[in-house]
mmCIF file of C-alpha atoms in Angstrom:
data_model
loop_
_atom_site.group_PDB
_atom_site.id
_atom_site.type_symbol
_atom_site.label_atom_id
_atom_site.label_comp_id
_atom_site.label_asym_id
_atom_site.label_seq_id
_atom_site.Cartn_x
_atom_site.Cartn_y
_atom_site.Cartn_z
ATOM 1 C CA GLU A 1 137.686 125.451 62.590
ATOM 2 C CA ALA A 2 134.966 123.746 64.251
ATOM 3 C CA ASP A 3 133.271 123.003 61.208
ATOM 4 C CA LEU A 4 137.160 121.170 59.692
ATOM 5 C CA SER A 5 137.496 119.225 62.968
ATOM 6 C CA GLY A 6 134.284 118.080 63.019
ATOM 7 C CA TYR A 7 134.216 116.460 59.071
ATOM 8 C CA ALA A 8 135.236 113.361 58.309
ATOM 9 C CA PRO A 9 135.148 111.113 55.303
ATOM 10 C CA LYS A 10 131.894 108.960 54.715
ATOM 11 C CA PRO A 11 132.008 106.053 53.171
ATOM 12 C CA ARG A 12 129.363 104.386 50.980
ATOM 13 C CA GLU A 13 128.651 101.380 49.505
ATOM 14 C CA PRO A 14 128.802 102.020 45.365
ATOM 15 C CA LEU A 15 125.907 101.544 43.260
ATOM 16 C CA CYS A 16 126.836 98.866 40.335
ATOM 17 C CA THR A 17 124.307 98.103 37.885
ATOM 18 C CA ASP A 18 124.308 95.600 35.052
ATOM 19 C CA TRP A 19 124.549 97.099 31.002
ATOM 20 C CA LYS A 20 123.541 95.549 27.875
ATOM 21 C CA THR A 21 123.892 91.907 29.558
ATOM 22 C CA LEU A 22 127.694 92.245 28.979
ATOM 23 C CA TYR A 23 129.041 94.907 31.801
ATOM 24 C CA ARG A 24 128.805 95.708 34.963
ATOM 25 C CA VAL A 25 129.087 99.491 35.793
ATOM 26 C CA CYS A 26 130.023 100.710 39.514
ATOM 27 C CA GLY A 27 129.653 104.241 40.432
ATOM 28 C CA MET A 28 129.181 106.943 43.278
ATOM 29 C CA PRO A 29 126.080 106.748 45.213
ATOM 30 C CA PRO A 30 124.156 109.719 46.013
ATOM 31 C CA PRO A 31 124.673 112.370 47.343
ATOM 32 C CA ALA A 32 126.337 112.505 44.231
ATOM 33 C CA SER A 33 123.850 111.909 41.422
ATOM 34 C CA GLY A 34 126.181 110.920 38.304
ATOM 35 C CA HIS A 35 125.752 107.311 38.290
ATOM 36 C CA ILE A 36 121.861 107.130 38.257
ATOM 37 C CA ALA A 37 121.812 109.982 36.235
ATOM 38 C CA VAL A 38 124.408 108.193 33.513
ATOM 39 C CA MET A 39 122.765 104.789 33.736
ATOM 40 C CA GLN A 40 119.278 106.537 33.301
ATOM 41 C CA ILE A 41 120.214 107.594 30.352
ATOM 42 C CA LEU A 42 121.952 104.698 28.958
ATOM 43 C CA GLY A 43 118.868 102.322 30.117
ATOM 44 C CA LEU A 44 116.499 105.215 27.765
ATOM 45 C CA LEU A 45 118.395 105.211 25.233
ATOM 46 C CA GLU A 46 118.688 101.431 25.138
ATOM 47 C CA ARG A 47 114.568 101.180 26.089
ATOM 48 C CA SER A 48 113.242 104.012 23.880
ATOM 49 C CA PRO A 49 110.702 103.693 20.743
ATOM 50 C CA VAL A 50 112.605 105.986 19.004
ATOM 51 C CA GLN A 51 115.803 104.347 17.616
ATOM 52 C CA ALA A 52 118.415 105.980 15.292
ATOM 53 C CA ALA A 53 121.328 104.691 13.597
ATOM 54 C CA PRO A 54 124.022 106.229 16.111
ATOM 55 C CA LEU A 55 126.666 107.242 13.485
ATOM 56 C CA GLN A 56 126.288 109.251 10.510
ATOM 57 C CA GLY A 57 130.048 110.124 8.357
ATOM 58 C CA GLY A 58 131.369 108.778 11.459
ATOM 59 C CA VAL A 59 129.897 111.665 13.993
ATOM 60 C CA PRO A 60 126.860 111.048 15.609
ATOM 61 C CA SER A 61 123.706 111.538 13.843
ATOM 62 C CA ALA A 62 120.995 114.424 14.536
ATOM 63 C CA ASP A 63 118.547 111.785 15.181
ATOM 64 C CA TRP A 64 120.790 110.033 17.600
ATOM 65 C CA LEU A 65 121.596 112.934 19.334
ATOM 66 C CA HIS A 66 117.665 114.060 19.804
ATOM 67 C CA THR A 67 117.058 110.639 21.383
ATOM 68 C CA TYR A 68 119.988 111.306 23.627
ATOM 69 C CA THR A 69 118.792 114.420 24.530
ATOM 70 C CA GLU A 70 115.262 113.518 25.266
ATOM 71 C CA ALA A 71 116.547 111.090 27.662
ATOM 72 C CA ALA A 72 118.805 112.995 29.335
ATOM 73 C CA ARG A 73 115.823 115.471 29.969
ATOM 74 C CA LEU A 74 114.003 112.621 32.084
ATOM 75 C CA ALA A 75 117.149 111.468 33.714
ATOM 76 C CA PHE A 76 118.359 115.545 35.050
ATOM 77 C CA ALA A 77 114.265 115.628 36.053
ATOM 78 C CA ASP A 78 114.537 112.738 38.237
ATOM 79 C CA ARG A 79 117.657 113.938 39.691
ATOM 80 C CA ALA A 80 116.215 117.392 40.932
ATOM 81 C CA LEU A 81 113.729 115.953 42.818
ATOM 82 C CA TYR A 82 114.731 112.254 44.110
ATOM 83 C CA VAL A 83 118.639 112.803 44.673
ATOM 84 C CA ALA A 84 120.128 114.719 47.908
ATOM 85 C CA ASP A 85 122.276 113.587 50.572
ATOM 86 C CA PRO A 86 120.553 110.236 51.736
ATOM 87 C CA ASP A 87 121.186 110.935 55.695
ATOM 88 C CA PHE A 88 118.482 113.744 55.571
ATOM 89 C CA VAL A 89 116.417 112.651 52.318
ATOM 90 C CA PRO A 90 114.842 109.208 51.611
ATOM 91 C CA ALA A 91 115.684 107.033 48.291
ATOM 92 C CA PRO A 92 112.288 106.571 46.394
ATOM 93 C CA THR A 93 110.573 103.192 47.724
ATOM 94 C CA GLY A 94 112.875 100.254 47.042
ATOM 95 C CA GLY A 95 116.458 102.113 47.122
ATOM 96 C CA TRP A 96 118.051 104.384 44.677
ATOM 97 C CA GLY A 97 117.601 100.939 42.183
ATOM 98 C CA ALA A 98 114.420 101.778 42.037
ATOM 99 C CA LEU A 99 115.334 104.821 39.709
ATOM 100 C CA LEU A 100 117.122 102.253 37.465
ATOM 101 C CA ASP A 101 114.577 99.768 37.767
ATOM 102 C CA ASP A 102 113.508 97.301 34.353
ATOM 103 C CA ALA A 103 110.009 98.675 34.299
ATOM 104 C CA TYR A 104 110.804 102.156 35.498
ATOM 105 C CA LEU A 105 112.895 103.102 32.472
ATOM 106 C CA HIS A 106 110.799 101.068 29.982
ATOM 107 C CA ARG A 107 108.007 103.548 31.688
ATOM 108 C CA ARG A 108 110.142 106.690 31.282
ATOM 109 C CA ALA A 109 111.351 105.730 27.644
ATOM 110 C CA ALA A 110 107.908 105.678 26.587
ATOM 111 C CA LEU A 111 108.087 109.366 26.738
ATOM 112 C CA ILE A 112 110.321 109.804 24.262
ATOM 113 C CA GLY A 113 109.229 110.740 20.535
ATOM 114 C CA PRO A 114 110.176 111.881 17.570
ATOM 115 C CA ARG A 115 109.607 115.612 18.384
ATOM 116 C CA SER A 116 111.149 117.456 21.241
ATOM 117 C CA MET A 117 109.273 116.923 24.860
ATOM 118 C CA GLY A 118 110.330 120.451 26.168
ATOM 119 C CA THR A 119 111.031 120.664 29.905
ATOM 120 C CA ALA A 120 110.728 117.001 31.152
ATOM 121 C CA GLN A 121 108.758 116.201 33.880
ATOM 122 C CA PRO A 122 109.871 113.864 37.154
ATOM 123 C CA GLY A 123 109.019 109.990 36.915
ATOM 124 C CA VAL A 124 107.659 108.013 39.597
ATOM 125 C CA PRO A 125 108.314 104.986 40.900
ATOM 126 C CA THR A 126 106.208 102.082 42.048
ATOM 127 C CA GLY A 127 104.924 102.609 45.529
ATOM 128 C CA THR A 128 106.908 106.189 46.081
ATOM 129 C CA ARG A 129 105.433 109.650 47.813
ATOM 130 C CA THR A 130 107.982 112.521 47.943
ATOM 131 C CA ALA A 131 106.534 116.220 49.303
ATOM 132 C CA PHE A 132 109.803 117.696 47.866
ATOM 133 C CA ALA A 133 109.700 119.810 44.923
ATOM 134 C CA PRO A 134 112.043 119.781 41.968
ATOM 135 C CA GLN A 135 115.505 121.561 42.275
ATOM 136 C CA ALA A 136 115.320 124.590 39.983
ATOM 137 C CA ASP A 137 118.056 124.568 37.149
ATOM 138 C CA GLN A 138 121.514 126.553 38.567
ATOM 139 C CA PRO A 139 125.053 126.641 37.280
ATOM 140 C CA GLU A 140 127.769 124.733 39.001
ATOM 141 C CA TYR A 141 131.575 124.724 38.069
ATOM 142 C CA GLY A 142 134.963 123.082 39.048
ATOM 143 C CA THR A 143 136.361 119.755 39.843
ATOM 144 C CA SER A 144 138.869 117.256 38.310
ATOM 145 C CA HIS A 145 139.223 113.616 37.739
ATOM 146 C CA ILE A 146 141.819 111.182 37.987
ATOM 147 C CA SER A 147 141.646 107.165 36.968
ATOM 148 C CA ILE A 148 144.615 105.125 37.524
ATOM 149 C CA VAL A 149 145.392 101.412 36.433
ATOM 150 C CA ASP A 150 148.911 100.007 37.861
ATOM 151 C CA GLY A 151 151.034 96.859 36.833
ATOM 152 C CA ASP A 152 148.548 94.288 39.235
ATOM 153 C CA GLY A 153 145.809 95.721 37.865
ATOM 154 C CA GLN A 154 144.393 98.121 40.897
ATOM 155 C CA ALA A 155 142.364 100.649 39.735
ATOM 156 C CA VAL A 156 141.053 104.069 40.841
ATOM 157 C CA ALA A 157 138.712 106.438 39.379
ATOM 158 C CA MET A 158 138.522 109.399 41.442
ATOM 159 C CA THR A 159 136.937 112.696 41.068
ATOM 160 C CA THR A 160 137.572 115.939 43.608
ATOM 161 C CA THR A 161 136.136 119.481 43.614
ATOM 162 C CA ILE A 162 136.107 122.720 45.314
ATOM 163 C CA GLU A 163 133.124 123.679 43.460
ATOM 164 C CA ALA A 164 134.097 127.135 41.721
ATOM 165 C CA VAL A 165 137.907 127.522 40.448
ATOM 166 C CA TRP A 166 139.627 128.563 43.436
ATOM 167 C CA GLY A 167 136.769 127.484 45.718
ATOM 168 C CA SER A 168 136.229 130.565 47.761
ATOM 169 C CA ARG A 169 139.457 131.933 46.452
ATOM 170 C CA ILE A 170 140.366 131.945 50.229
ATOM 171 C CA MET A 171 143.293 129.919 51.765
ATOM 172 C CA SER A 172 143.310 128.636 54.556
ATOM 173 C CA ASP A 173 146.128 130.564 56.283
ATOM 174 C CA GLY A 174 144.925 133.619 54.525
ATOM 175 C CA GLY A 175 143.635 135.503 58.089
ATOM 176 C CA THR A 176 141.214 132.860 59.051
ATOM 177 C CA GLY A 177 143.555 131.189 61.630
ATOM 178 C CA LEU A 178 143.522 128.066 59.751
ATOM 179 C CA PRO A 179 146.625 126.005 58.785
ATOM 180 C CA GLY A 180 147.375 124.191 56.018
ATOM 181 C CA GLY A 181 147.468 126.323 53.162
ATOM 182 C CA PHE A 182 144.928 125.142 51.013
ATOM 183 C CA LEU A 183 141.529 126.276 49.370
ATOM 184 C CA LEU A 184 138.596 126.891 51.494
ATOM 185 C CA ASN A 185 135.693 125.547 49.274
ATOM 186 C CA ASN A 186 132.775 127.230 47.962
ATOM 187 C CA GLN A 187 130.064 124.036 47.951
ATOM 188 C CA LEU A 188 127.326 125.528 49.469
ATOM 189 C CA THR A 189 126.660 126.545 46.197
ATOM 190 C CA ASP A 190 125.881 122.835 44.835
ATOM 191 C CA PHE A 191 122.891 123.107 47.462
ATOM 192 C CA SER A 192 119.659 124.256 45.931
ATOM 193 C CA LEU A 193 119.352 128.433 45.802
ATOM 194 C CA ALA A 194 115.855 128.374 46.922
ATOM 195 C CA PRO A 195 114.978 125.789 49.929
ATOM 196 C CA THR A 196 111.745 125.595 48.705
ATOM 197 C CA ASP A 197 109.188 126.116 45.837
ATOM 198 C CA ALA A 198 106.862 129.134 45.184
ATOM 199 C CA GLN A 199 104.073 126.635 46.842
ATOM 200 C CA GLY A 200 106.369 126.076 49.946
ATOM 201 C CA ARG A 201 107.258 122.695 49.326
ATOM 202 C CA PRO A 202 110.416 121.672 50.156
ATOM 203 C CA VAL A 203 113.982 121.248 48.337
ATOM 204 C CA ALA A 204 115.309 117.789 48.544
ATOM 205 C CA ASN A 205 118.749 119.346 48.247
ATOM 206 C CA ARG A 206 118.081 122.430 50.631
ATOM 207 C CA VAL A 207 121.103 123.571 52.423
ATOM 208 C CA GLN A 208 120.454 121.773 56.320
ATOM 209 C CA PRO A 209 123.361 121.645 58.935
ATOM 210 C CA GLY A 210 125.617 118.661 58.827
ATOM 211 C CA LYS A 211 123.976 118.328 55.258
ATOM 212 C CA ARG A 212 126.412 117.285 52.257
ATOM 213 C CA PRO A 213 125.673 118.910 49.250
ATOM 214 C CA ARG A 214 124.580 116.528 45.949
ATOM 215 C CA SER A 215 127.089 116.688 43.148
ATOM 216 C CA SER A 216 126.807 115.964 39.360
ATOM 217 C CA MET A 217 130.661 113.607 40.068
ATOM 218 C CA SER A 218 130.814 110.146 37.922
ATOM 219 C CA PRO A 219 133.990 108.346 38.855
ATOM 220 C CA THR A 220 132.899 105.460 37.035
ATOM 221 C CA LEU A 221 134.550 101.476 37.153
ATOM 222 C CA VAL A 222 133.040 99.139 34.311
ATOM 223 C CA PHE A 223 133.444 95.102 34.685
ATOM 224 C CA ASP A 224 133.166 92.161 32.087
ATOM 225 C CA ARG A 225 129.913 90.793 33.864
ATOM 226 C CA ARG A 226 130.933 86.833 32.974
ATOM 227 C CA SER A 227 134.839 87.424 34.318
ATOM 228 C CA GLY A 228 134.808 90.119 36.568
ATOM 229 C CA GLN A 229 137.441 91.253 34.766
ATOM 230 C CA LEU A 230 137.967 95.732 34.902
ATOM 231 C CA LEU A 231 137.759 97.516 31.421
ATOM 232 C CA MET A 232 137.186 100.625 32.186
ATOM 233 C CA SER A 233 138.008 103.410 34.862
ATOM 234 C CA LEU A 234 136.892 106.783 33.965
ATOM 235 C CA GLY A 235 135.428 110.117 34.856
ATOM 236 C CA SER A 236 135.371 113.466 33.966
ATOM 237 C CA PRO A 237 134.962 117.684 35.559
ATOM 238 C CA GLY A 238 132.725 119.730 34.396
ATOM 239 C CA GLY A 239 129.947 120.284 36.506
ATOM 240 C CA PRO A 240 126.564 119.060 35.237
ATOM 241 C CA ALA A 241 128.349 117.923 32.424
ATOM 242 C CA ILE A 242 130.083 115.379 33.600
ATOM 243 C CA ILE A 243 126.649 113.074 33.662
ATOM 244 C CA HIS A 244 127.408 113.924 29.636
ATOM 245 C CA PHE A 245 130.892 112.859 29.449
ATOM 246 C CA THR A 246 130.846 110.260 31.066
ATOM 247 C CA ALA A 247 127.384 108.663 29.692
ATOM 248 C CA LYS A 248 129.004 109.641 25.613
ATOM 249 C CA THR A 249 132.571 107.854 26.757
ATOM 250 C CA LEU A 250 130.579 104.369 27.705
ATOM 251 C CA VAL A 251 128.433 104.974 24.358
ATOM 252 C CA GLY A 252 130.656 105.963 22.000
ATOM 253 C CA THR A 253 133.742 103.117 23.962
ATOM 254 C CA LEU A 254 131.534 100.470 24.802
ATOM 255 C CA ASP A 255 128.751 100.616 22.114
ATOM 256 C CA TRP A 256 130.153 102.145 19.002
#
């Protein structure tokens, strides 16, 4: 009960990133990892030395999928090292935008070749030093998304989650003494299951009191850079696959 009464939503400024000179893509900042990872993937695709025809017979070509996969490896490596609750973990030098900096993305894209790189290593934005260790892969679940645009052009992209299906599987009034009749989440599993790596270095997304876990949520609004007109409202469920669904929807809709 004390946890619920002490909790309050925390408004944060969205991250907005220009893409392909035509679009301004705005999304959720950390502790959500979605916008940074999505825009890293798109930026790496654009700068990759390996360029392939995206479509073959109306479906994504094998060469394009290879380039996409390599870009995603690089983005997820950065996500595992850097992204966590900014009230507990500082952004790289220069802010979260340092992970989307043009020169940084060019350096990272140069790692993409015609063969798989295997396990990607996180990059180091200029001037950044970190004492953290990357978070190991672990399953993530759940999430719902709605996108709404009304007759006046007002738009909402909203992603909500209680983590796994049915969350903790405990109702607030199911013997807990809490009113409300809602499902309690199991969001603790969005934190790193291991607080440190084998060398004892802390993981940025480790459990700490009052901390909000990293998520993959990617609610996104896309605007025309010149006119400011809303072009898209999108997002997705799917755990870490949210990032791929969102990135591929943006590419398929705006680039192809």
